[in-house]
Amino acid sequence: MASRNYALLLMFFTFLTITSMAVYANNYFQHFDITWGEGRGKIVNNGELLTLSLDNYSGSGFQSKNQYLFGKIDMQLKLVPGNSAGTVTAYYLSSEGSSHDEIDFEFLGNLTGEPYTIHTNVYTQGKGEREQQFHLWFDPTADFHTFSVLWNPQTIVFSVDNTPIREFKNLGNLGVPFPKSQPMKLYSSIWNADQWATRGGLIKTDWSQAPFVASYRNFNANACTVSVNGSPGPCHTGKSDFGPWMSQNLDRNGEERLKWVQKNYMIYNYCTDTKRFPDGFPKECNA
Ligand SMILES: *[C@@H]1O[C@H](CO)[C@@H](O)[C@H](O)[C@H]1NC(C)=O
Ligand SMILES: *[C@@H]1O[C@H](CO)[C@@H](O)[C@H](O)[C@H]1NC(C)=O
């Protein structure tokens, strides 16, 4: 009896191992749908790599099959190399409807050798206007780098290669809405935005450089998924119900890294834009 239970247990653990490994193999077929672009978005290498491309006819995009309500979501991106001026690659979580929540990364291309701009925003209940922009301490087109969102009931942290670049804390106690009940899907797309993207629209897309290609690999979601009818599904941590991400906050080292990025690489912060908010900054800016 005991040995039979042991065999069952072994089988169970073998099964668990396989499912958590499956997060890495074939994961793009399993987790995403290419939603537009007529063949410009592709899942290749047995599902290990996804590419989106943009040419003078169209961009392309994909979205997750799952909806998430809290999670730690990592994706490795390699951005459009060379002259990417005028192109925008967006990578974001969003719920639906007019009072939607959204957590955004947008990568604004540039001339060869000039820095990409990482644009971030947080929408709560349909309202955004919380832009922060950064340059990076490396060339994001030379290789893959990990862009992550930690989203739990206490905080939202944007990270690049595990270095936090932005935090949006839950300040519900001060009356600042926080995304905590609307499940979000993960989206990404590439499109032409040369009216505004590069140096405020001064530099246009050079179509002779097309197609512009962004690549994605090693998607990893330690997240709570929500089924289509809206009921909470399991939290896929690979181990137990919730991973440590559910209660994670920035530790001291994280705080220090965040300060380092904000001091050296932040190029725009809505919380210091007095022209835009002459009557005082949004509440979260003073917290
Ligand atoms: C798109 O680019 C191709 C190749 O450079 C060119 O032949 C074609 O005319 C362009 N089409 C449009 C709609 O601009
Ligand atoms: C492009 O490069 C210029 C010059 O270095 C820089 O000011 C700008 O922030 C960069 N990014 C974009 C998207 O314009």
PDB file of C-alpha atoms and ligand atoms in Angstrom:
ATOM      1  CA  MET A   1       0.000   0.000   0.000  1.00  0.00           C
ATOM      2  CA  ALA A   2       2.695   2.413   1.098  1.00  0.00           C
ATOM      3  CA  SER A   3       4.885   1.607  -1.884  1.00  0.00           C
ATOM      4  CA  ARG A   4       1.919   2.008  -4.210  1.00  0.00           C
ATOM      5  CA  ASN A   5       1.249   5.462  -2.807  1.00  0.00           C
ATOM      6  CA  TYR A   6       4.899   6.249  -3.187  1.00  0.00           C
ATOM      7  CA  ALA A   7       4.757   5.213  -6.859  1.00  0.00           C
ATOM      8  CA  LEU A   8       1.727   7.456  -7.371  1.00  0.00           C
ATOM      9  CA  LEU A   9       3.500  10.297  -5.676  1.00  0.00           C
ATOM     10  CA  LEU A  10       6.522   9.784  -7.884  1.00  0.00           C
ATOM     11  CA  MET A  11       4.313   9.827 -10.966  1.00  0.00           C
ATOM     12  CA  PHE A  12       2.698  12.996  -9.710  1.00  0.00           C
ATOM     13  CA  PHE A  13       6.038  14.744  -9.250  1.00  0.00           C
ATOM     14  CA  THR A  14       7.244  13.561 -12.643  1.00  0.00           C
ATOM     15  CA  PHE A  15       4.113  15.097 -14.105  1.00  0.00           C
ATOM     16  CA  LEU A  16       4.695  18.374 -12.235  1.00  0.00           C
ATOM     17  CA  THR A  17       8.245  18.570 -13.489  1.00  0.00           C
ATOM     18  CA  ILE A  18       7.119  18.084 -17.045  1.00  0.00           C
ATOM     19  CA  THR A  19       4.459  20.775 -16.855  1.00  0.00           C
ATOM     20  CA  SER A  20       6.818  23.295 -15.339  1.00  0.00           C
ATOM     21  CA  MET A  21       9.449  22.491 -17.962  1.00  0.00           C
ATOM     22  CA  ALA A  22       6.824  23.021 -20.643  1.00  0.00           C
ATOM     23  CA  VAL A  23       6.884  26.680 -19.695  1.00  0.00           C
ATOM     24  CA  TYR A  24      10.174  26.879 -21.580  1.00  0.00           C
ATOM     25  CA  ALA A  25       9.710  24.451 -24.468  1.00  0.00           C
ATOM     26  CA  ASN A  26       7.102  25.216 -27.127  1.00  0.00           C
ATOM     27  CA  ASN A  27       5.795  27.958 -24.966  1.00  0.00           C
ATOM     28  CA  TYR A  28       4.885  30.460 -27.650  1.00  0.00           C
ATOM     29  CA  PHE A  29       2.411  28.113 -29.368  1.00  0.00           C
ATOM     30  CA  GLN A  30       0.995  27.213 -25.999  1.00  0.00           C
ATOM     31  CA  HIS A  31       0.642  30.694 -24.562  1.00  0.00           C
ATOM     32  CA  PHE A  32       0.130  33.135 -27.449  1.00  0.00           C
ATOM     33  CA  ASP A  33      -1.893  33.868 -30.561  1.00  0.00           C
ATOM     34  CA  ILE A  34      -0.573  36.033 -33.349  1.00  0.00           C
ATOM     35  CA  THR A  35      -3.489  38.409 -33.768  1.00  0.00           C
ATOM     36  CA  TRP A  36      -2.652  40.615 -36.724  1.00  0.00           C
ATOM     37  CA  GLY A  37      -0.095  41.390 -39.414  1.00  0.00           C
ATOM     38  CA  GLU A  38      -0.881  38.766 -42.105  1.00  0.00           C
ATOM     39  CA  GLY A  39       2.187  36.603 -41.614  1.00  0.00           C
ATOM     40  CA  ARG A  40       4.457  39.338 -40.246  1.00  0.00           C
ATOM     41  CA  GLY A  41       4.230  37.757 -36.803  1.00  0.00           C
ATOM     42  CA  LYS A  42       5.772  34.285 -36.583  1.00  0.00           C
ATOM     43  CA  ILE A  43       6.384  31.571 -34.023  1.00  0.00           C
ATOM     44  CA  VAL A  44       9.469  29.578 -35.019  1.00  0.00           C
ATOM     45  CA  ASN A  45      12.092  27.116 -33.658  1.00  0.00           C
ATOM     46  CA  ASN A  46       9.439  24.711 -32.292  1.00  0.00           C
ATOM     47  CA  GLY A  47       7.773  27.507 -30.405  1.00  0.00           C
ATOM     48  CA  GLU A  48      10.905  28.824 -28.699  1.00  0.00           C
ATOM     49  CA  LEU A  49      11.080  32.093 -30.593  1.00  0.00           C
ATOM     50  CA  LEU A  50       8.510  34.638 -31.693  1.00  0.00           C
ATOM     51  CA  THR A  51       9.233  37.445 -34.137  1.00  0.00           C
ATOM     52  CA  LEU A  52       7.148  40.472 -35.071  1.00  0.00           C
ATOM     53  CA  SER A  53       7.894  42.534 -38.110  1.00  0.00           C
ATOM     54  CA  LEU A  54       6.929  45.857 -39.597  1.00  0.00           C
ATOM     55  CA  ASP A  55       7.144  47.017 -43.204  1.00  0.00           C
ATOM     56  CA  ASN A  56       5.564  49.835 -45.140  1.00  0.00           C
ATOM     57  CA  TYR A  57       2.262  47.903 -45.450  1.00  0.00           C
ATOM     58  CA  SER A  58       1.716  46.720 -41.909  1.00  0.00           C
ATOM     59  CA  GLY A  59       3.025  45.980 -38.454  1.00  0.00           C
ATOM     60  CA  SER A  60       2.047  42.894 -36.450  1.00  0.00           C
ATOM     61  CA  GLY A  61       1.068  41.777 -32.980  1.00  0.00           C
ATOM     62  CA  PHE A  62       0.300  38.933 -30.596  1.00  0.00           C
ATOM     63  CA  GLN A  63      -1.603  38.411 -27.376  1.00  0.00           C
ATOM     64  CA  SER A  64      -1.647  35.839 -24.605  1.00  0.00           C
ATOM     65  CA  LYS A  65      -4.302  33.148 -24.537  1.00  0.00           C
ATOM     66  CA  ASN A  66      -4.496  33.488 -20.764  1.00  0.00           C
ATOM     67  CA  GLN A  67      -5.726  36.359 -18.666  1.00  0.00           C
ATOM     68  CA  TYR A  68      -3.719  37.099 -15.547  1.00  0.00           C
ATOM     69  CA  LEU A  69      -4.688  38.549 -12.219  1.00  0.00           C
ATOM     70  CA  PHE A  70      -1.379  39.247 -10.479  1.00  0.00           C
ATOM     71  CA  GLY A  71       1.893  37.637 -11.387  1.00  0.00           C
ATOM     72  CA  LYS A  72       5.562  37.928 -12.130  1.00  0.00           C
ATOM     73  CA  ILE A  73       5.883  37.947 -15.886  1.00  0.00           C
ATOM     74  CA  ASP A  74       9.238  37.800 -17.633  1.00  0.00           C
ATOM     75  CA  MET A  75       9.941  38.074 -21.341  1.00  0.00           C
ATOM     76  CA  GLN A  76      13.234  38.322 -23.169  1.00  0.00           C
ATOM     77  CA  LEU A  77      13.167  40.830 -26.002  1.00  0.00           C
ATOM     78  CA  LYS A  78      15.676  41.775 -28.635  1.00  0.00           C
ATOM     79  CA  LEU A  79      14.626  45.051 -30.185  1.00  0.00           C
ATOM     80  CA  VAL A  80      14.828  46.155 -33.821  1.00  0.00           C
ATOM     81  CA  PRO A  81      18.527  46.620 -34.636  1.00  0.00           C
ATOM     82  CA  GLY A  82      20.152  49.318 -36.745  1.00  0.00           C
ATOM     83  CA  ASN A  83      18.093  52.269 -37.825  1.00  0.00           C
ATOM     84  CA  SER A  84      14.815  51.710 -35.961  1.00  0.00           C
ATOM     85  CA  ALA A  85      13.796  55.385 -35.922  1.00  0.00           C
ATOM     86  CA  GLY A  86      10.032  55.871 -36.173  1.00  0.00           C
ATOM     87  CA  THR A  87       9.191  52.356 -35.009  1.00  0.00           C
ATOM     88  CA  VAL A  88       7.481  51.521 -31.738  1.00  0.00           C
ATOM     89  CA  THR A  89       7.446  48.101 -30.108  1.00  0.00           C
ATOM     90  CA  ALA A  90       4.843  47.903 -27.365  1.00  0.00           C
ATOM     91  CA  TYR A  91       4.813  45.249 -24.672  1.00  0.00           C
ATOM     92  CA  TYR A  92       2.033  45.539 -22.107  1.00  0.00           C
ATOM     93  CA  LEU A  93      -0.605  44.021 -19.894  1.00  0.00           C
ATOM     94  CA  SER A  94      -4.127  45.315 -20.317  1.00  0.00           C
ATOM     95  CA  SER A  95      -7.682  44.554 -19.255  1.00  0.00           C
ATOM     96  CA  GLU A  96     -10.647  45.446 -21.429  1.00  0.00           C
ATOM     97  CA  GLY A  97     -13.347  48.088 -21.347  1.00  0.00           C
ATOM     98  CA  SER A  98     -13.522  51.839 -20.847  1.00  0.00           C
ATOM     99  CA  SER A  99     -12.253  51.744 -17.265  1.00  0.00           C
ATOM    100  CA  HIS A 100      -9.441  49.367 -18.057  1.00  0.00           C
ATOM    101  CA  ASP A 101      -6.126  48.946 -16.246  1.00  0.00           C
ATOM    102  CA  GLU A 102      -2.864  48.758 -18.121  1.00  0.00           C
ATOM    103  CA  ILE A 103       0.856  48.279 -17.382  1.00  0.00           C
ATOM    104  CA  ASP A 104       2.951  49.443 -20.334  1.00  0.00           C
ATOM    105  CA  PHE A 105       6.414  49.167 -21.740  1.00  0.00           C
ATOM    106  CA  GLU A 106       6.930  50.877 -25.093  1.00  0.00           C
ATOM    107  CA  PHE A 107      10.248  50.851 -26.912  1.00  0.00           C
ATOM    108  CA  LEU A 108      10.780  53.869 -29.139  1.00  0.00           C
ATOM    109  CA  GLY A 109      13.332  53.224 -31.875  1.00  0.00           C
ATOM    110  CA  ASN A 110      16.175  55.509 -32.892  1.00  0.00           C
ATOM    111  CA  LEU A 111      18.884  56.078 -35.465  1.00  0.00           C
ATOM    112  CA  THR A 112      21.767  53.583 -35.467  1.00  0.00           C
ATOM    113  CA  GLY A 113      23.890  54.147 -32.377  1.00  0.00           C
ATOM    114  CA  GLU A 114      21.386  56.499 -30.711  1.00  0.00           C
ATOM    115  CA  PRO A 115      19.634  55.242 -27.578  1.00  0.00           C
ATOM    116  CA  TYR A 116      16.233  53.573 -27.549  1.00  0.00           C
ATOM    117  CA  THR A 117      13.740  55.239 -25.246  1.00  0.00           C
ATOM    118  CA  ILE A 118      11.847  52.987 -22.853  1.00  0.00           C
ATOM    119  CA  HIS A 119       8.473  54.565 -22.259  1.00  0.00           C
ATOM    120  CA  THR A 120       6.375  53.284 -19.318  1.00  0.00           C
ATOM    121  CA  ASN A 121       2.871  54.054 -18.137  1.00  0.00           C
ATOM    122  CA  VAL A 122       0.265  52.756 -15.712  1.00  0.00           C
ATOM    123  CA  TYR A 123      -3.463  53.101 -16.356  1.00  0.00           C
ATOM    124  CA  THR A 124      -5.936  52.578 -13.578  1.00  0.00           C
ATOM    125  CA  GLN A 125      -9.675  52.611 -14.229  1.00  0.00           C
ATOM    126  CA  GLY A 126      -9.176  54.032 -17.722  1.00  0.00           C
ATOM    127  CA  LYS A 127      -6.834  56.841 -16.736  1.00  0.00           C
ATOM    128  CA  GLY A 128      -3.130  56.891 -17.576  1.00  0.00           C
ATOM    129  CA  GLU A 129      -1.016  60.056 -17.849  1.00  0.00           C
ATOM    130  CA  ARG A 130       1.663  58.541 -15.645  1.00  0.00           C
ATOM    131  CA  GLU A 131       4.526  58.425 -18.106  1.00  0.00           C
ATOM    132  CA  GLN A 132       8.115  57.795 -17.140  1.00  0.00           C
ATOM    133  CA  GLN A 133      10.839  57.371 -19.761  1.00  0.00           C
ATOM    134  CA  PHE A 134      14.318  55.928 -19.592  1.00  0.00           C
ATOM    135  CA  HIS A 135      17.395  55.228 -21.622  1.00  0.00           C
ATOM    136  CA  LEU A 136      19.196  51.947 -20.942  1.00  0.00           C
ATOM    137  CA  TRP A 137      22.676  51.067 -19.712  1.00  0.00           C
ATOM    138  CA  PHE A 138      23.161  48.627 -22.628  1.00  0.00           C
ATOM    139  CA  ASP A 139      22.215  48.263 -26.291  1.00  0.00           C
ATOM    140  CA  PRO A 140      18.849  46.412 -26.302  1.00  0.00           C
ATOM    141  CA  THR A 141      19.281  45.432 -29.961  1.00  0.00           C
ATOM    142  CA  ALA A 142      22.558  43.530 -29.584  1.00  0.00           C
ATOM    143  CA  ASP A 143      21.120  40.643 -27.606  1.00  0.00           C
ATOM    144  CA  PHE A 144      18.094  39.443 -25.651  1.00  0.00           C
ATOM    145  CA  HIS A 145      17.319  41.156 -22.339  1.00  0.00           C
ATOM    146  CA  THR A 146      14.657  40.378 -19.783  1.00  0.00           C
ATOM    147  CA  PHE A 147      11.803  42.821 -19.292  1.00  0.00           C
ATOM    148  CA  SER A 148       9.613  41.969 -16.317  1.00  0.00           C
ATOM    149  CA  VAL A 149       6.488  43.085 -14.589  1.00  0.00           C
ATOM    150  CA  LEU A 150       5.855  42.144 -10.977  1.00  0.00           C
ATOM    151  CA  TRP A 151       2.196  42.790 -10.185  1.00  0.00           C
ATOM    152  CA  ASN A 152       0.753  41.864  -6.816  1.00  0.00           C
ATOM    153  CA  PRO A 153      -1.753  43.494  -4.434  1.00  0.00           C
ATOM    154  CA  GLN A 154       0.956  45.757  -2.913  1.00  0.00           C
ATOM    155  CA  THR A 155       2.882  46.983  -5.883  1.00  0.00           C
ATOM    156  CA  ILE A 156       3.766  47.021  -9.577  1.00  0.00           C
ATOM    157  CA  VAL A 157       7.484  46.868 -10.386  1.00  0.00           C
ATOM    158  CA  PHE A 158       8.919  47.246 -13.890  1.00  0.00           C
ATOM    159  CA  SER A 159      12.355  45.619 -14.213  1.00  0.00           C
ATOM    160  CA  VAL A 160      15.035  45.240 -16.832  1.00  0.00           C
ATOM    161  CA  ASP A 161      17.415  42.297 -16.324  1.00  0.00           C
ATOM    162  CA  ASN A 162      16.187  42.160 -12.712  1.00  0.00           C
ATOM    163  CA  THR A 163      17.017  45.806 -12.107  1.00  0.00           C
ATOM    164  CA  PRO A 164      13.872  47.687 -11.073  1.00  0.00           C
ATOM    165  CA  ILE A 165      13.342  50.837 -13.140  1.00  0.00           C
ATOM    166  CA  ARG A 166       9.939  51.914 -11.865  1.00  0.00           C
ATOM    167  CA  GLU A 167       7.578  51.157  -9.020  1.00  0.00           C
ATOM    168  CA  PHE A 168       3.883  51.979  -8.767  1.00  0.00           C
ATOM    169  CA  LYS A 169       2.774  51.208  -5.234  1.00  0.00           C
ATOM    170  CA  ASN A 170      -0.735  50.478  -4.132  1.00  0.00           C
ATOM    171  CA  LEU A 171      -1.733  53.789  -2.535  1.00  0.00           C
ATOM    172  CA  GLY A 172      -5.389  52.880  -2.296  1.00  0.00           C
ATOM    173  CA  ASN A 173      -5.307  54.301   1.234  1.00  0.00           C
ATOM    174  CA  LEU A 174      -4.643  57.742  -0.325  1.00  0.00           C
ATOM    175  CA  GLY A 175      -7.432  57.290  -2.851  1.00  0.00           C
ATOM    176  CA  VAL A 176      -5.181  56.405  -5.805  1.00  0.00           C
ATOM    177  CA  PRO A 177      -6.815  53.575  -7.762  1.00  0.00           C
ATOM    178  CA  PHE A 178      -4.693  50.431  -8.146  1.00  0.00           C
ATOM    179  CA  PRO A 179      -5.220  47.550 -10.599  1.00  0.00           C
ATOM    180  CA  LYS A 180      -6.456  44.712  -8.422  1.00  0.00           C
ATOM    181  CA  SER A 181      -9.622  43.164  -9.815  1.00  0.00           C
ATOM    182  CA  GLN A 182      -9.583  43.273 -13.606  1.00  0.00           C
ATOM    183  CA  PRO A 183      -7.659  40.420 -15.232  1.00  0.00           C
ATOM    184  CA  MET A 184      -5.235  41.411 -17.960  1.00  0.00           C
ATOM    185  CA  LYS A 185      -3.879  39.779 -21.073  1.00  0.00           C
ATOM    186  CA  LEU A 186      -0.344  40.281 -22.283  1.00  0.00           C
ATOM    187  CA  TYR A 187       0.017  42.033 -25.634  1.00  0.00           C
ATOM    188  CA  SER A 188       2.845  43.033 -27.899  1.00  0.00           C
ATOM    189  CA  SER A 189       2.985  44.733 -31.257  1.00  0.00           C
ATOM    190  CA  ILE A 190       5.224  46.670 -33.573  1.00  0.00           C
ATOM    191  CA  TRP A 191       4.012  49.594 -35.648  1.00  0.00           C
ATOM    192  CA  ASN A 192       5.039  52.803 -37.330  1.00  0.00           C
ATOM    193  CA  ALA A 193       4.732  55.925 -35.206  1.00  0.00           C
ATOM    194  CA  ASP A 194       7.082  58.277 -36.991  1.00  0.00           C
ATOM    195  CA  GLN A 195       4.784  61.253 -36.352  1.00  0.00           C
ATOM    196  CA  TRP A 196       5.953  61.320 -32.733  1.00  0.00           C
ATOM    197  CA  ALA A 197       8.218  58.447 -31.694  1.00  0.00           C
ATOM    198  CA  THR A 198      11.770  59.531 -32.444  1.00  0.00           C
ATOM    199  CA  ARG A 199      12.904  62.931 -31.209  1.00  0.00           C
ATOM    200  CA  GLY A 200       9.266  63.962 -31.108  1.00  0.00           C
ATOM    201  CA  GLY A 201       8.623  63.053 -34.765  1.00  0.00           C
ATOM    202  CA  LEU A 202      11.627  64.850 -36.224  1.00  0.00           C
ATOM    203  CA  ILE A 203      13.146  61.618 -37.534  1.00  0.00           C
ATOM    204  CA  LYS A 204      11.042  59.531 -39.892  1.00  0.00           C
ATOM    205  CA  THR A 205      11.077  55.802 -40.578  1.00  0.00           C
ATOM    206  CA  ASP A 206      13.550  54.847 -43.306  1.00  0.00           C
ATOM    207  CA  TRP A 207      11.527  52.245 -45.199  1.00  0.00           C
ATOM    208  CA  SER A 208      14.577  51.124 -47.162  1.00  0.00           C
ATOM    209  CA  GLN A 209      15.643  49.425 -43.873  1.00  0.00           C
ATOM    210  CA  ALA A 210      12.428  47.337 -43.644  1.00  0.00           C
ATOM    211  CA  PRO A 211      11.440  44.813 -42.468  1.00  0.00           C
ATOM    212  CA  PHE A 212      11.945  45.931 -38.857  1.00  0.00           C
ATOM    213  CA  VAL A 213      12.013  42.855 -36.628  1.00  0.00           C
ATOM    214  CA  ALA A 214      11.675  42.457 -32.850  1.00  0.00           C
ATOM    215  CA  SER A 215      12.244  39.018 -31.272  1.00  0.00           C
ATOM    216  CA  TYR A 216      10.901  37.318 -28.147  1.00  0.00           C
ATOM    217  CA  ARG A 217      11.976  34.239 -26.210  1.00  0.00           C
ATOM    218  CA  ASN A 218      11.890  32.604 -22.754  1.00  0.00           C
ATOM    219  CA  PHE A 219       8.460  33.779 -21.715  1.00  0.00           C
ATOM    220  CA  ASN A 220       7.874  32.883 -18.087  1.00  0.00           C
ATOM    221  CA  ALA A 221       4.714  33.674 -16.143  1.00  0.00           C
ATOM    222  CA  ASN A 222       4.496  32.916 -12.467  1.00  0.00           C
ATOM    223  CA  ALA A 223       0.976  34.185 -12.375  1.00  0.00           C
ATOM    224  CA  CYS A 224      -2.624  33.593 -11.440  1.00  0.00           C
ATOM    225  CA  THR A 225      -4.562  32.831 -14.581  1.00  0.00           C
ATOM    226  CA  VAL A 226      -8.246  33.550 -14.891  1.00  0.00           C
ATOM    227  CA  SER A 227     -10.455  31.431 -17.116  1.00  0.00           C
ATOM    228  CA  VAL A 228     -12.557  32.930 -19.890  1.00  0.00           C
ATOM    229  CA  ASN A 229     -15.717  33.094 -17.758  1.00  0.00           C
ATOM    230  CA  GLY A 230     -13.816  35.206 -15.239  1.00  0.00           C
ATOM    231  CA  SER A 231     -13.495  32.731 -12.381  1.00  0.00           C
ATOM    232  CA  PRO A 232     -10.076  32.565 -10.757  1.00  0.00           C
ATOM    233  CA  GLY A 233      -7.907  29.726 -12.040  1.00  0.00           C
ATOM    234  CA  PRO A 234      -4.785  28.220 -10.570  1.00  0.00           C
ATOM    235  CA  CYS A 235      -1.712  30.285  -9.856  1.00  0.00           C
ATOM    236  CA  HIS A 236       0.988  28.731 -11.999  1.00  0.00           C
ATOM    237  CA  THR A 237       4.025  28.977  -9.843  1.00  0.00           C
ATOM    238  CA  GLY A 238       5.292  25.534 -10.765  1.00  0.00           C
ATOM    239  CA  LYS A 239       5.322  24.688  -7.055  1.00  0.00           C
ATOM    240  CA  SER A 240       2.639  25.771  -4.628  1.00  0.00           C
ATOM    241  CA  ASP A 241      -0.412  28.027  -4.708  1.00  0.00           C
ATOM    242  CA  PHE A 242       1.310  31.385  -4.691  1.00  0.00           C
ATOM    243  CA  GLY A 243       4.947  32.026  -5.366  1.00  0.00           C
ATOM    244  CA  PRO A 244       6.935  34.484  -3.273  1.00  0.00           C
ATOM    245  CA  TRP A 245       6.075  37.090  -5.916  1.00  0.00           C
ATOM    246  CA  MET A 246       2.612  37.459  -4.450  1.00  0.00           C
ATOM    247  CA  SER A 247       3.940  39.159  -1.315  1.00  0.00           C
ATOM    248  CA  GLN A 248       7.168  40.538  -2.783  1.00  0.00           C
ATOM    249  CA  ASN A 249       8.189  44.147  -2.318  1.00  0.00           C
ATOM    250  CA  LEU A 250      11.395  45.869  -3.327  1.00  0.00           C
ATOM    251  CA  ASP A 251      14.125  44.953  -0.873  1.00  0.00           C
ATOM    252  CA  ARG A 252      16.894  47.366   0.078  1.00  0.00           C
ATOM    253  CA  ASN A 253      19.090  46.350  -2.799  1.00  0.00           C
ATOM    254  CA  GLY A 254      16.133  46.784  -5.157  1.00  0.00           C
ATOM    255  CA  GLU A 255      15.474  50.265  -3.752  1.00  0.00           C
ATOM    256  CA  GLU A 256      19.115  51.185  -4.317  1.00  0.00           C
ATOM    257  CA  ARG A 257      19.097  49.898  -7.894  1.00  0.00           C
ATOM    258  CA  LEU A 258      15.853  51.764  -8.589  1.00  0.00           C
ATOM    259  CA  LYS A 259      17.421  54.997  -7.322  1.00  0.00           C
ATOM    260  CA  TRP A 260      20.499  54.392  -9.483  1.00  0.00           C
ATOM    261  CA  VAL A 261      18.334  53.990 -12.614  1.00  0.00           C
ATOM    262  CA  GLN A 262      16.165  56.980 -11.805  1.00  0.00           C
ATOM    263  CA  LYS A 263      19.174  59.166 -11.165  1.00  0.00           C
ATOM    264  CA  ASN A 264      21.194  58.128 -14.216  1.00  0.00           C
ATOM    265  CA  TYR A 265      18.786  56.882 -16.877  1.00  0.00           C
ATOM    266  CA  MET A 266      15.395  58.516 -16.353  1.00  0.00           C
ATOM    267  CA  ILE A 267      14.736  61.110 -19.056  1.00  0.00           C
ATOM    268  CA  TYR A 268      11.114  62.003 -18.294  1.00  0.00           C
ATOM    269  CA  ASN A 269       8.979  61.790 -15.175  1.00  0.00           C
ATOM    270  CA  TYR A 270       5.393  63.057 -15.105  1.00  0.00           C
ATOM    271  CA  CYS A 271       5.853  63.627 -11.373  1.00  0.00           C
ATOM    272  CA  THR A 272       8.335  66.462 -12.026  1.00  0.00           C
ATOM    273  CA  ASP A 273       6.596  68.004 -15.055  1.00  0.00           C
ATOM    274  CA  THR A 274       5.364  71.257 -13.519  1.00  0.00           C
ATOM    275  CA  LYS A 275       4.190  72.632 -16.884  1.00  0.00           C
ATOM    276  CA  ARG A 276       1.825  69.749 -17.223  1.00  0.00           C
ATOM    277  CA  PHE A 277       0.496  69.859 -13.674  1.00  0.00           C
ATOM    278  CA  PRO A 278       0.496  73.575 -12.747  1.00  0.00           C
ATOM    279  CA  ASP A 279      -2.134  72.965 -10.059  1.00  0.00           C
ATOM    280  CA  GLY A 280      -0.173  70.250  -8.289  1.00  0.00           C
ATOM    281  CA  PHE A 281       0.992  66.741  -9.050  1.00  0.00           C
ATOM    282  CA  PRO A 282      -1.141  63.607  -8.889  1.00  0.00           C
ATOM    283  CA  LYS A 283      -1.344  62.209  -5.352  1.00  0.00           C
ATOM    284  CA  GLU A 284       0.994  59.269  -5.963  1.00  0.00           C
ATOM    285  CA  CYS A 285       3.797  61.713  -6.826  1.00  0.00           C
ATOM    286  CA  ASN A 286       3.898  63.093  -3.293  1.00  0.00           C
ATOM    287  CA  ALA A 287       3.677  59.771  -1.474  1.00  0.00           C
TER     288      ALA A 287
HETATM  289  C1  LIG B   1       6.910  49.592 -49.876  1.00  0.00           C
HETATM  290  O1  LIG B   1       8.287  49.362 -50.065  1.00  0.00           O
HETATM  291  C2  LIG B   1       8.599  48.669 -51.250  1.00  0.00           C
HETATM  292  C3  LIG B   1      10.082  48.341 -51.230  1.00  0.00           C
HETATM  293  O2  LIG B   1      10.868  49.438 -50.820  1.00  0.00           O
HETATM  294  C4  LIG B   1       8.171  49.531 -52.439  1.00  0.00           C
HETATM  295  O3  LIG B   1       8.454  48.856 -53.636  1.00  0.00           O
HETATM  296  C5  LIG B   1       6.661  49.809 -52.335  1.00  0.00           C
HETATM  297  O4  LIG B   1       6.276  50.704 -53.348  1.00  0.00           O
HETATM  298  C6  LIG B   1       6.321  50.421 -50.981  1.00  0.00           C
HETATM  299  N1  LIG B   1       4.863  50.485 -50.841  1.00  0.00           N
HETATM  300  C7  LIG B   1       4.222  51.494 -50.292  1.00  0.00           C
HETATM  301  C8  LIG B   1       2.734  51.348 -50.135  1.00  0.00           C
HETATM  302  O5  LIG B   1       4.790  52.500 -49.916  1.00  0.00           O
HETATM  303  C1  LIG B   2      17.161  59.191 -29.740  1.00  0.00           C
HETATM  304  O1  LIG B   2      18.405  59.799 -29.608  1.00  0.00           O
HETATM  305  C2  LIG B   2      18.354  61.149 -29.158  1.00  0.00           C
HETATM  306  C3  LIG B   2      19.759  61.715 -29.215  1.00  0.00           C
HETATM  307  O2  LIG B   2      20.645  60.960 -28.429  1.00  0.00           O
HETATM  308  C4  LIG B   2      17.763  61.173 -27.754  1.00  0.00           C
HETATM  309  O3  LIG B   2      17.624  62.497 -27.305  1.00  0.00           O
HETATM  310  C5  LIG B   2      16.388  60.490 -27.762  1.00  0.00           C
HETATM  311  O4  LIG B   2      15.899  60.400 -26.440  1.00  0.00           O
HETATM  312  C6  LIG B   2      16.500  59.112 -28.353  1.00  0.00           C
HETATM  313  N1  LIG B   2      15.248  58.376 -28.372  1.00  0.00           N
HETATM  314  C7  LIG B   2      14.160  58.726 -29.074  1.00  0.00           C
HETATM  315  C8  LIG B   2      13.044  57.770 -29.070  1.00  0.00           C
HETATM  316  O5  LIG B   2      14.057  59.769 -29.705  1.00  0.00           O
END
